[in-house]
CSV table of C-alpha atoms and ligand atoms in Angstrom, one decimal:
chain,number,residue,atom,x,y,z
C,1,UNK,CA,9.0,-24.9,31.4
C,2,UNK,CA,5.4,-24.7,30.0
C,3,UNK,CA,5.1,-23.0,26.8
C,4,UNK,CA,3.6,-20.1,26.4
C,5,UNK,CA,0.6,-19.3,24.5
C,6,UNK,CA,1.1,-18.6,20.9
C,7,UNK,CA,-0.3,-17.9,17.6
C,8,UNK,CA,1.2,-18.4,14.1
C,9,UNK,CA,1.8,-15.8,12.3
C,10,UNK,CA,1.0,-13.5,15.6
C,11,UNK,CA,-2.8,-13.7,14.4
C,12,UNK,CA,-5.0,-11.9,16.8
C,13,UNK,CA,-2.2,-10.9,19.3
C,14,UNK,CA,-2.0,-7.3,20.0
C,15,UNK,CA,1.5,-5.9,19.2
C,16,UNK,CA,0.9,-2.4,20.4
C,17,UNK,CA,-1.6,0.6,20.8
C,18,UNK,CA,-2.3,3.3,18.3
C,19,UNK,CA,-4.1,6.5,17.6
C,20,UNK,CA,-3.4,6.4,13.7
C,21,UNK,CA,-5.9,4.0,12.4
C,22,UNK,CA,-8.5,1.4,13.5
C,23,UNK,CA,-9.6,-1.2,10.8
C,24,UNK,CA,-13.0,-1.8,12.0
C,25,UNK,CA,-13.7,-5.5,10.1
C,26,UNK,CA,-17.1,-6.2,11.1
C,27,UNK,CA,-18.5,-2.8,10.6
C,28,UNK,CA,-16.5,-2.3,7.5
C,29,UNK,CA,-15.0,1.2,8.7
C,30,UNK,CA,-11.5,2.6,8.3
C,31,UNK,CA,-10.7,5.1,10.8
C,32,UNK,CA,-7.8,7.6,10.3
C,33,UNK,CA,-6.9,9.6,13.6
C,34,UNK,CA,-11.0,9.8,14.3
C,35,UNK,CA,-12.3,10.4,10.9
C,36,UNK,CA,-13.8,7.9,8.1
C,37,UNK,CA,-11.2,7.2,5.5
C,38,UNK,CA,-13.7,7.0,3.0
C,39,UNK,CA,-15.2,10.6,3.4
C,40,UNK,CA,-11.8,12.0,4.0
C,41,UNK,CA,-10.5,10.4,0.7
C,42,UNK,CA,-13.8,12.0,-1.3
C,43,UNK,CA,-13.3,15.4,0.3
C,44,UNK,CA,-9.9,16.4,1.3
C,45,UNK,CA,-6.4,16.3,-0.6
C,46,UNK,CA,-3.5,14.0,-0.2
C,47,UNK,CA,-1.3,16.5,1.5
C,48,UNK,CA,-4.4,17.5,4.0
C,49,UNK,CA,-4.5,14.0,4.9
C,50,UNK,CA,-1.2,13.3,5.1
C,51,UNK,CA,-0.9,16.3,7.6
C,52,UNK,CA,-3.8,14.3,9.7
C,53,UNK,CA,-1.8,11.3,9.6
C,54,UNK,CA,1.3,12.7,10.8
C,55,UNK,CA,0.0,15.4,13.0
C,56,UNK,CA,-3.4,13.9,14.6
C,57,UNK,CA,-5.3,16.9,13.4
C,58,UNK,CA,-6.4,18.4,10.0
C,59,UNK,CA,-4.2,21.1,9.0
C,60,UNK,CA,-5.4,25.1,8.9
C,61,UNK,CA,-4.4,27.1,5.9
C,62,UNK,CA,-0.6,28.2,7.1
C,63,UNK,CA,-0.1,24.7,8.4
C,64,UNK,CA,-1.2,23.2,4.6
C,65,UNK,CA,1.2,25.7,2.9
C,66,UNK,CA,3.9,25.2,5.1
C,67,UNK,CA,3.6,21.3,4.4
C,68,UNK,CA,3.0,21.8,0.5
C,69,UNK,CA,6.5,23.4,0.5
C,70,UNK,CA,8.5,20.7,2.0
C,71,UNK,CA,6.7,18.3,-0.1
C,72,UNK,CA,8.2,20.5,-3.0
C,73,UNK,CA,11.8,20.8,-1.3
C,74,UNK,CA,12.0,16.9,-1.2
C,75,UNK,CA,11.3,16.4,-4.9
C,76,UNK,CA,15.1,16.8,-5.9
C,77,UNK,CA,16.9,13.9,-6.0
C,78,UNK,CA,20.6,14.3,-4.8
C,79,UNK,CA,23.2,13.8,-7.4
C,80,UNK,CA,24.6,10.6,-5.8
C,81,UNK,CA,20.9,8.6,-5.8
C,82,UNK,CA,20.5,9.8,-9.6
C,83,UNK,CA,23.6,8.4,-10.4
C,84,UNK,CA,22.9,5.2,-8.6
C,85,UNK,CA,19.5,5.3,-10.4
C,86,UNK,CA,21.3,5.2,-14.0
C,87,UNK,CA,23.2,2.3,-12.7
C,88,UNK,CA,21.2,-0.1,-11.3
C,89,UNK,CA,20.6,-3.2,-13.5
C,90,UNK,CA,17.4,-3.1,-16.2
C,91,UNK,CA,16.1,-6.6,-14.6
C,92,UNK,CA,15.8,-5.0,-11.0
C,93,UNK,CA,12.4,-4.9,-9.7
C,94,UNK,CA,10.7,-1.4,-9.3
C,95,UNK,CA,10.2,-2.1,-5.7
C,96,UNK,CA,14.1,-3.1,-5.3
C,97,UNK,CA,15.0,0.2,-6.9
C,98,UNK,CA,12.6,2.2,-4.7
C,99,UNK,CA,14.3,0.4,-1.9
C,100,UNK,CA,17.7,0.8,-2.7
C,101,UNK,CA,17.3,4.8,-3.9
C,102,UNK,CA,15.6,5.3,-0.4
C,103,UNK,CA,18.3,3.7,1.2
C,104,UNK,CA,20.9,6.0,-0.1
C,105,UNK,CA,19.3,8.9,0.9
C,106,UNK,CA,20.3,8.0,4.9
C,107,UNK,CA,22.3,10.7,6.6
C,108,UNK,CA,22.5,12.4,9.7
C,109,UNK,CA,19.3,14.5,8.7
C,110,UNK,CA,17.3,11.2,9.4
C,111,UNK,CA,19.1,9.9,12.3
C,112,UNK,CA,16.9,8.9,15.2
C,113,UNK,CA,14.3,10.2,16.5
C,114,UNK,CA,12.1,10.2,13.6
C,115,UNK,CA,10.3,13.5,12.8
C,116,UNK,CA,7.5,14.6,10.7
C,117,UNK,CA,10.2,16.5,8.7
C,118,UNK,CA,11.8,13.7,8.0
C,119,UNK,CA,8.8,11.4,7.1
C,120,UNK,CA,7.9,14.5,4.6
C,121,UNK,CA,11.1,14.3,3.0
C,122,UNK,CA,11.2,10.3,2.7
C,123,UNK,CA,7.6,10.5,1.1
C,124,UNK,CA,8.0,13.1,-1.4
C,125,UNK,CA,11.0,11.6,-3.0
C,126,UNK,CA,9.2,8.1,-3.9
C,127,UNK,CA,7.2,9.2,-7.1
C,128,UNK,CA,10.3,11.0,-8.3
C,129,UNK,CA,12.3,7.7,-8.2
C,130,UNK,CA,9.8,5.6,-9.7
C,131,UNK,CA,9.2,8.2,-12.6
C,132,UNK,CA,13.2,8.8,-12.9
C,133,UNK,CA,13.4,4.7,-13.2
C,134,UNK,CA,10.7,4.7,-15.8
C,135,UNK,CA,12.6,7.6,-17.9
C,136,UNK,CA,15.8,6.0,-17.8
C,137,UNK,CA,14.7,2.5,-18.7
C,138,UNK,CA,13.2,4.2,-21.6
C,139,UNK,CA,16.5,5.6,-22.6
C,140,UNK,CA,15.2,9.2,-21.5
C,141,UNK,CA,16.3,11.9,-18.9
C,142,UNK,CA,13.6,12.5,-16.2
C,143,UNK,CA,11.3,15.3,-16.6
C,144,UNK,CA,11.9,18.2,-13.6
C,145,UNK,CA,8.7,17.9,-10.9
C,146,UNK,CA,6.1,20.9,-11.7
C,147,UNK,CA,6.0,22.7,-8.5
C,148,UNK,CA,2.3,24.2,-9.2
C,149,UNK,CA,1.3,20.4,-8.7
C,150,UNK,CA,0.9,18.6,-5.5
C,151,UNK,CA,2.2,15.1,-4.6
C,152,UNK,CA,-0.3,13.0,-6.6
C,153,UNK,CA,-1.0,15.3,-9.6
C,154,UNK,CA,2.7,15.7,-9.9
C,155,UNK,CA,3.4,11.6,-9.6
C,156,UNK,CA,0.9,11.7,-12.6
C,157,UNK,CA,2.8,14.6,-14.7
C,158,UNK,CA,6.2,12.6,-14.3
C,159,UNK,CA,5.3,9.2,-15.6
C,160,UNK,CA,2.9,10.6,-18.3
C,161,UNK,CA,5.0,13.5,-19.3
C,162,UNK,CA,1.7,15.8,-20.0
C,163,UNK,CA,-0.7,17.7,-17.4
C,164,UNK,CA,-3.0,15.2,-15.8
C,165,UNK,CA,-6.9,15.7,-16.3
C,166,UNK,CA,-8.6,16.8,-13.0
C,167,UNK,CA,-10.6,13.6,-13.4
C,168,UNK,CA,-7.3,11.6,-13.2
C,169,UNK,CA,-6.0,13.5,-10.2
C,170,UNK,CA,-9.0,13.4,-8.3
C,171,UNK,CA,-9.2,9.3,-8.8
C,172,UNK,CA,-5.6,8.5,-7.9
C,173,UNK,CA,-6.0,11.0,-4.8
C,174,UNK,CA,-8.8,9.2,-3.6
C,175,UNK,CA,-6.9,5.8,-4.2
C,176,UNK,CA,-3.6,7.0,-2.4
C,177,UNK,CA,-5.6,8.5,0.8
C,178,UNK,CA,-7.5,5.2,1.0
C,179,UNK,CA,-4.4,3.1,0.7
C,180,UNK,CA,-2.3,5.2,3.0
C,181,UNK,CA,-2.6,3.4,6.3
C,182,UNK,CA,-4.1,0.0,7.1
C,183,UNK,CA,-3.5,-1.0,11.0
C,184,UNK,CA,-1.0,-3.2,11.7
C,185,UNK,CA,-0.4,-5.1,8.5
C,186,UNK,CA,3.0,-6.8,7.8
C,187,UNK,CA,5.3,-3.7,6.4
C,188,UNK,CA,3.8,-1.4,9.1
C,189,UNK,CA,4.3,-4.0,11.7
C,190,UNK,CA,8.3,-4.4,10.2
C,191,UNK,CA,8.6,-0.7,10.2
C,192,UNK,CA,7.7,-0.2,13.7
C,193,UNK,CA,10.0,-3.3,14.6
C,194,UNK,CA,12.9,-1.5,13.3
C,195,UNK,CA,12.1,1.8,14.7
C,196,UNK,CA,11.7,0.1,18.3
C,197,UNK,CA,15.4,-0.6,17.7
C,198,UNK,CA,16.3,3.4,17.7
C,199,UNK,CA,17.5,2.8,14.0
C,200,UNK,CA,17.0,5.5,11.6
C,201,UNK,CA,13.6,6.3,9.7
C,202,UNK,CA,15.3,5.6,6.3
C,203,UNK,CA,16.3,1.7,7.3
C,204,UNK,CA,12.9,1.5,9.2
C,205,UNK,CA,11.0,2.3,5.7
C,206,UNK,CA,13.8,0.0,3.5
C,207,UNK,CA,12.3,-2.9,5.7
C,208,UNK,CA,9.0,-1.9,5.2
C,209,UNK,CA,9.1,-1.8,1.6
C,210,UNK,CA,10.9,-5.5,1.7
C,211,UNK,CA,8.0,-6.8,3.2
C,212,UNK,CA,5.6,-4.7,1.2
C,213,UNK,CA,7.2,-6.4,-1.9
C,214,UNK,CA,6.2,-9.8,-1.3
C,215,UNK,CA,3.0,-11.0,-3.3
C,216,UNK,CA,1.0,-11.9,-0.3
C,217,UNK,CA,1.3,-8.4,1.0
C,218,UNK,CA,1.7,-5.4,-1.7
C,219,UNK,CA,1.6,-7.8,-4.9
C,220,UNK,CA,-2.0,-8.6,-5.5
C,221,UNK,CA,-3.5,-5.8,-7.8
C,222,UNK,CA,-2.3,-6.5,-10.9
C,223,UNK,CA,-3.5,-9.9,-10.3
C,224,UNK,CA,-7.1,-8.2,-11.0
C,225,UNK,CA,-6.1,-6.8,-14.3
C,226,UNK,CA,-5.0,-10.3,-15.5
C,227,UNK,CA,-8.4,-11.6,-14.6
C,228,UNK,CA,-10.0,-9.0,-16.2
C,229,UNK,CA,-8.0,-8.9,-19.1
C,230,UNK,CA,-8.6,-13.0,-19.4
C,231,UNK,CA,-12.3,-12.6,-19.1
C,232,UNK,CA,-12.0,-10.2,-21.8
C,233,UNK,CA,-15.7,-9.5,-22.5
C,234,UNK,CA,-18.8,-9.3,-20.4
C,235,UNK,CA,-20.6,-12.2,-22.5
C,236,UNK,CA,-17.5,-14.5,-21.2
C,237,UNK,CA,-18.1,-13.4,-17.3
C,238,UNK,CA,-20.2,-16.0,-16.5
C,239,UNK,CA,-18.8,-19.1,-18.0
C,240,UNK,CA,-15.3,-17.8,-17.0
C,241,UNK,CA,-16.0,-17.3,-13.5
C,242,UNK,CA,-18.1,-20.5,-13.0
C,243,UNK,CA,-15.7,-22.5,-14.2
C,244,UNK,CA,-13.1,-21.0,-11.7
C,245,UNK,CA,-15.4,-21.7,-8.6
C,246,UNK,CA,-16.7,-24.8,-10.0
C,247,UNK,CA,-12.6,-26.0,-10.2
C,248,UNK,CA,-12.2,-24.3,-6.4
C,249,UNK,CA,-10.0,-21.4,-7.3
C,250,UNK,CA,-10.3,-18.0,-5.9
C,251,UNK,CA,-11.4,-15.1,-7.8
C,252,UNK,CA,-9.1,-12.2,-7.5
C,253,UNK,CA,-10.1,-8.6,-5.5
C,254,UNK,CA,-12.7,-10.9,-3.6
C,255,UNK,CA,-12.6,-11.5,0.2
C,256,UNK,CA,-10.6,-10.2,2.9
C,257,UNK,CA,-9.3,-11.6,6.3
C,258,UNK,CA,-10.4,-8.7,8.3
C,259,UNK,CA,-13.4,-7.1,6.7
C,260,UNK,CA,-16.2,-9.5,6.6
C,261,UNK,CA,-18.5,-6.9,5.2
C,262,UNK,CA,-17.8,-4.8,2.3
C,263,UNK,CA,-14.4,-3.1,2.2
C,264,UNK,CA,-15.2,0.7,2.7
C,265,UNK,CA,-12.0,1.2,0.4
C,266,UNK,CA,-13.7,-0.6,-2.3
C,267,UNK,CA,-16.8,1.4,-2.1
C,268,UNK,CA,-15.2,4.7,-2.1
C,269,UNK,CA,-13.0,3.6,-5.2
C,270,UNK,CA,-16.0,2.3,-7.0
C,271,UNK,CA,-17.9,5.6,-6.4
C,272,UNK,CA,-14.6,7.3,-8.0
C,273,UNK,CA,-14.7,5.0,-10.7
C,274,UNK,CA,-18.0,5.9,-11.7
C,275,UNK,CA,-16.9,9.5,-12.5
C,276,UNK,CA,-14.3,8.0,-14.7
C,277,UNK,CA,-16.4,5.4,-16.7
C,278,UNK,CA,-16.9,7.8,-19.7
C,279,UNK,CA,-13.1,7.9,-20.1
C,280,UNK,CA,-12.5,4.4,-19.8
C,281,UNK,CA,-14.8,1.3,-20.8
C,282,UNK,CA,-12.6,-1.4,-19.3
C,283,UNK,CA,-14.7,-0.1,-15.9
C,284,UNK,CA,-18.1,-1.5,-17.5
C,285,UNK,CA,-16.5,-5.0,-17.7
C,286,UNK,CA,-15.3,-4.5,-14.2
C,287,UNK,CA,-19.4,-3.7,-12.8
C,288,UNK,CA,-20.4,-6.4,-14.8
C,289,UNK,CA,-17.8,-9.0,-13.6
C,290,UNK,CA,-18.7,-7.5,-9.8
C,291,UNK,CA,-22.2,-8.1,-10.2
C,292,UNK,CA,-21.9,-12.0,-11.8
C,293,UNK,CA,-19.0,-12.6,-9.2
C,294,UNK,CA,-20.8,-11.7,-6.0
C,295,UNK,CA,-24.2,-13.8,-7.3
C,296,UNK,CA,-21.9,-16.6,-8.1
C,297,UNK,CA,-19.9,-16.6,-4.8
C,298,UNK,CA,-23.4,-16.7,-3.1
C,299,UNK,CA,-24.2,-19.4,-4.9
C,300,UNK,CA,-20.7,-21.8,-4.5
C,301,UNK,CA,-19.7,-20.2,-1.0
C,302,UNK,CA,-22.7,-19.6,1.0
C,303,UNK,CA,-22.5,-17.7,4.5
C,304,UNK,CA,-19.0,-17.2,3.5
C,305,UNK,CA,-19.6,-13.2,3.5
C,306,UNK,CA,-17.3,-12.5,0.5
C,307,UNK,CA,-17.4,-9.1,-1.3
C,308,UNK,CA,-14.9,-7.0,-3.5
C,309,UNK,CA,-11.7,-6.0,-1.5
C,310,UNK,CA,-9.8,-3.0,-2.2
C,311,UNK,CA,-7.7,-4.6,-4.9
C,312,UNK,CA,-10.7,-4.7,-7.1
C,313,UNK,CA,-11.6,-1.4,-7.8
C,314,UNK,CA,-7.8,-0.4,-7.1
C,315,UNK,CA,-7.0,-1.9,-10.4
C,316,UNK,CA,-9.5,-0.4,-12.1
C,317,UNK,CA,-8.6,3.0,-10.9
C,318,UNK,CA,-4.8,2.3,-11.7
C,319,UNK,CA,-5.8,1.2,-14.8
C,320,UNK,CA,-7.9,4.0,-15.6
C,321,UNK,CA,-5.2,6.8,-14.8
C,322,UNK,CA,-2.9,4.8,-17.2
C,323,UNK,CA,-0.8,3.4,-14.8
C,324,UNK,CA,0.7,0.2,-16.1
C,325,UNK,CA,0.4,-3.1,-13.9
C,326,UNK,CA,3.9,-2.7,-12.9
C,327,UNK,CA,3.4,0.3,-11.4
C,328,UNK,CA,0.4,-0.9,-8.8
C,329,UNK,CA,2.5,-2.0,-6.1
C,330,UNK,CA,4.9,0.8,-6.7
C,331,UNK,CA,2.4,3.3,-6.6
C,332,UNK,CA,0.9,1.7,-3.3
C,333,UNK,CA,4.2,1.9,-1.4
C,334,UNK,CA,4.2,5.7,-2.7
C,335,UNK,CA,1.1,6.3,-0.6
C,336,UNK,CA,1.6,3.6,2.3
C,337,UNK,CA,4.9,5.7,2.9
C,338,UNK,CA,2.6,8.0,4.8
C,339,UNK,CA,1.2,5.7,7.3
C,340,UNK,CA,4.7,3.7,7.8
C,341,UNK,CA,6.3,7.1,9.1
C,342,UNK,CA,3.4,8.1,11.1
C,343,UNK,CA,4.0,4.5,12.8
C,344,UNK,CA,7.7,5.1,13.0
C,345,UNK,CA,6.8,8.2,14.6
C,346,UNK,CA,4.4,6.8,17.2
C,347,UNK,CA,6.5,4.1,17.8
C,348,UNK,CA,9.3,6.5,18.8
C,349,UNK,CA,7.1,8.5,21.1
C,350,UNK,CA,6.2,5.7,23.7
C,351,UNK,CA,9.2,3.1,22.7
C,352,UNK,CA,10.0,-0.5,23.9
C,353,UNK,CA,11.9,-2.6,21.8
C,354,UNK,CA,10.1,-5.8,20.2
C,355,UNK,CA,11.3,-9.0,21.7
C,356,UNK,CA,8.9,-11.7,21.3
C,357,UNK,CA,9.7,-15.3,22.3
C,358,UNK,CA,9.7,-18.5,20.1
C,359,UNK,CA,9.2,-22.3,20.8
C,360,UNK,CA,12.2,-24.1,20.2
C,361,UNK,CA,11.0,-27.6,18.3
C,362,UNK,CA,14.5,-29.0,18.3
C,363,UNK,CA,16.1,-31.3,20.1
C,364,UNK,CA,18.3,-30.6,23.3
C,365,UNK,CA,21.9,-32.3,24.1
C,366,UNK,CA,20.8,-34.5,26.6
C,367,UNK,CA,18.1,-36.2,23.9
C,368,UNK,CA,20.7,-36.1,21.5
C,369,UNK,CA,23.4,-39.0,20.7
C,370,UNK,CA,26.5,-38.1,21.6
C,371,UNK,CA,28.8,-37.9,18.2
C,372,UNK,CA,30.9,-40.4,17.5
C,373,UNK,CA,34.5,-39.0,18.4
C,374,UNK,CA,36.8,-38.0,15.5
C,375,UNK,CA,40.3,-38.7,16.7
B,1,ACO,N1,-12.8,-16.8,-4.4
B,1,ACO,C1,-13.7,-17.8,-4.1
B,1,ACO,N2,-13.6,-18.4,-2.6
B,1,ACO,C2,-13.2,-17.6,-2.0
B,1,ACO,C3,-12.3,-16.3,-2.0
B,1,ACO,C4,-12.3,-15.6,-3.3
B,1,ACO,N3,-11.9,-14.6,-3.5
B,1,ACO,N4,-12.0,-15.9,-0.7
B,1,ACO,C5,-12.4,-16.7,0.1
B,1,ACO,N5,-13.1,-17.7,-0.6
B,1,ACO,C6,-13.5,-19.2,0.2
B,1,ACO,C7,-12.5,-19.8,0.6
B,1,ACO,O1,-12.2,-20.7,-0.3
B,1,ACO,C8,-13.2,-20.4,1.7
B,1,ACO,O2,-14.0,-21.6,1.0
B,1,ACO,P1,-14.5,-23.0,2.2
B,1,ACO,O3,-14.9,-22.2,3.4
B,1,ACO,O4,-15.1,-23.4,1.6
B,1,ACO,O5,-12.8,-23.0,2.7
B,1,ACO,C9,-14.2,-19.2,2.2
B,1,ACO,O6,-14.3,-18.4,1.4
B,1,ACO,C10,-13.4,-18.6,3.6
B,1,ACO,O7,-12.2,-18.0,3.2
B,1,ACO,P2,-10.9,-17.9,4.0
B,1,ACO,O8,-9.5,-18.3,2.6
B,1,ACO,O9,-10.8,-18.3,4.9
B,1,ACO,O10,-10.7,-16.3,3.8
B,1,ACO,P3,-9.5,-15.6,4.4
B,1,ACO,O11,-10.2,-14.7,5.3
B,1,ACO,O12,-8.6,-16.6,5.1
B,1,ACO,O13,-8.6,-15.3,3.1
B,1,ACO,C11,-8.4,-13.8,1.5
B,1,ACO,C12,-8.8,-13.7,3.0
B,1,ACO,C13,-6.5,-14.4,1.4
B,1,ACO,C14,-7.7,-12.5,1.3
B,1,ACO,C15,-9.0,-14.2,0.3
B,1,ACO,O14,-10.3,-14.2,0.5
B,1,ACO,C16,-8.4,-14.3,-1.2
B,1,ACO,O15,-7.3,-15.3,-1.4
B,1,ACO,N6,-8.9,-13.6,-1.7
B,1,ACO,C17,-8.5,-13.5,-3.2
B,1,ACO,C18,-7.2,-12.6,-3.4
B,1,ACO,C19,-7.4,-11.3,-3.4
B,1,ACO,O16,-8.1,-10.6,-3.5
B,1,ACO,N7,-6.3,-10.8,-2.3
B,1,ACO,C20,-6.1,-9.7,-1.9
B,1,ACO,C21,-6.5,-9.1,-0.5
B,1,ACO,S1,-6.8,-7.4,-0.2
B,1,ACO,C22,-5.0,-6.7,0.3
B,1,ACO,O17,-4.4,-7.6,0.6
B,1,ACO,C23,-4.7,-5.4,0.6
């Protein structure tokens, strides 16, 4: 039998077609349903872009009002999920908590086929799960959601236990819109594989969260914070970065597998940070480190086309809105729920179960020494 062509990690393999997003690495563009994600993030609300990803068009006023209402309905966790949240071990990771609590929501409402109503219900609970866990860990009762606030603003309100500023809401909204969806990444692929078996939406999302939890996928933004904390001051930047590159180490928040030009998400986030600069001097250090790093990367890695990726300014934004670094990946998860669920629904609309092949590299009985008889 001749072996089929293959590629480790399915690199370069087309797994499906989609109308949801295009990651255009050569031209540095990210497109959601025909719109430039960067422009959407600066001009639209989180809920408007959710509607776009789920439905394929931007909402009119009535559609938006209806969606906002559905979002608010989903903020109430069922009693059994609250009990589970209280009982989970203290040392369980926040990603494990989100995965477990979402799993506990499964009931007949979430049965196959996946729907937009299911997607809203699952998405709207994630910030509440995160904030409730934070409250229980601190020995407090979680706050009740504020229904006058949208999804992103309510998340900040629940975490900080005070009304967020308009700038904070805008900054986190830009971040959440830009990280909602990003082509056939590992977690989105995982969600589509599970959905292709006609399993329920909650199971598909739980699998995606498991994939997102890995440091090779969702776990990078806190690394940028560690790097900037380690550098500490502008004066130390040049020597610190030079030492890393001399040592052939990688700088966190630079380079990307697909984007070989500026990551458009990083550009939009940087634009947003400029509005925050007055509120947080830590950003000054980030701008300085970027400037020095780009110059030194050009010197040490000529022709490699290394720029800041989404993680660099994501870390800056998340820190500026005062989210602790242990909430970086969970917050990424809260926004990526939208992309996963859009993909799960799209998968169901033209489904074929995923069943790739593997190349067996073990031995076969005719080449194997016969085991000695035990009799
Ligand atoms: N710092 C220093 N050198 C780098 C960096 C970096 N951040 N990124 C790539 N390089 C170098 C490589 O060492 C390599 O050098 P060489 O040709 O002398 O061997 C060259 O640039 C090409 O790099 P590759 O490793 O081939 O780039 P690849 O596309 O495989 O990797 C990756 C992309 C994994 C993101 C890499 O750039 C990296 O590790 N960056 C730092 C970690 C990071 O920021 N991760 C978040 C990515 S964004 C996201 O996942 C949502």
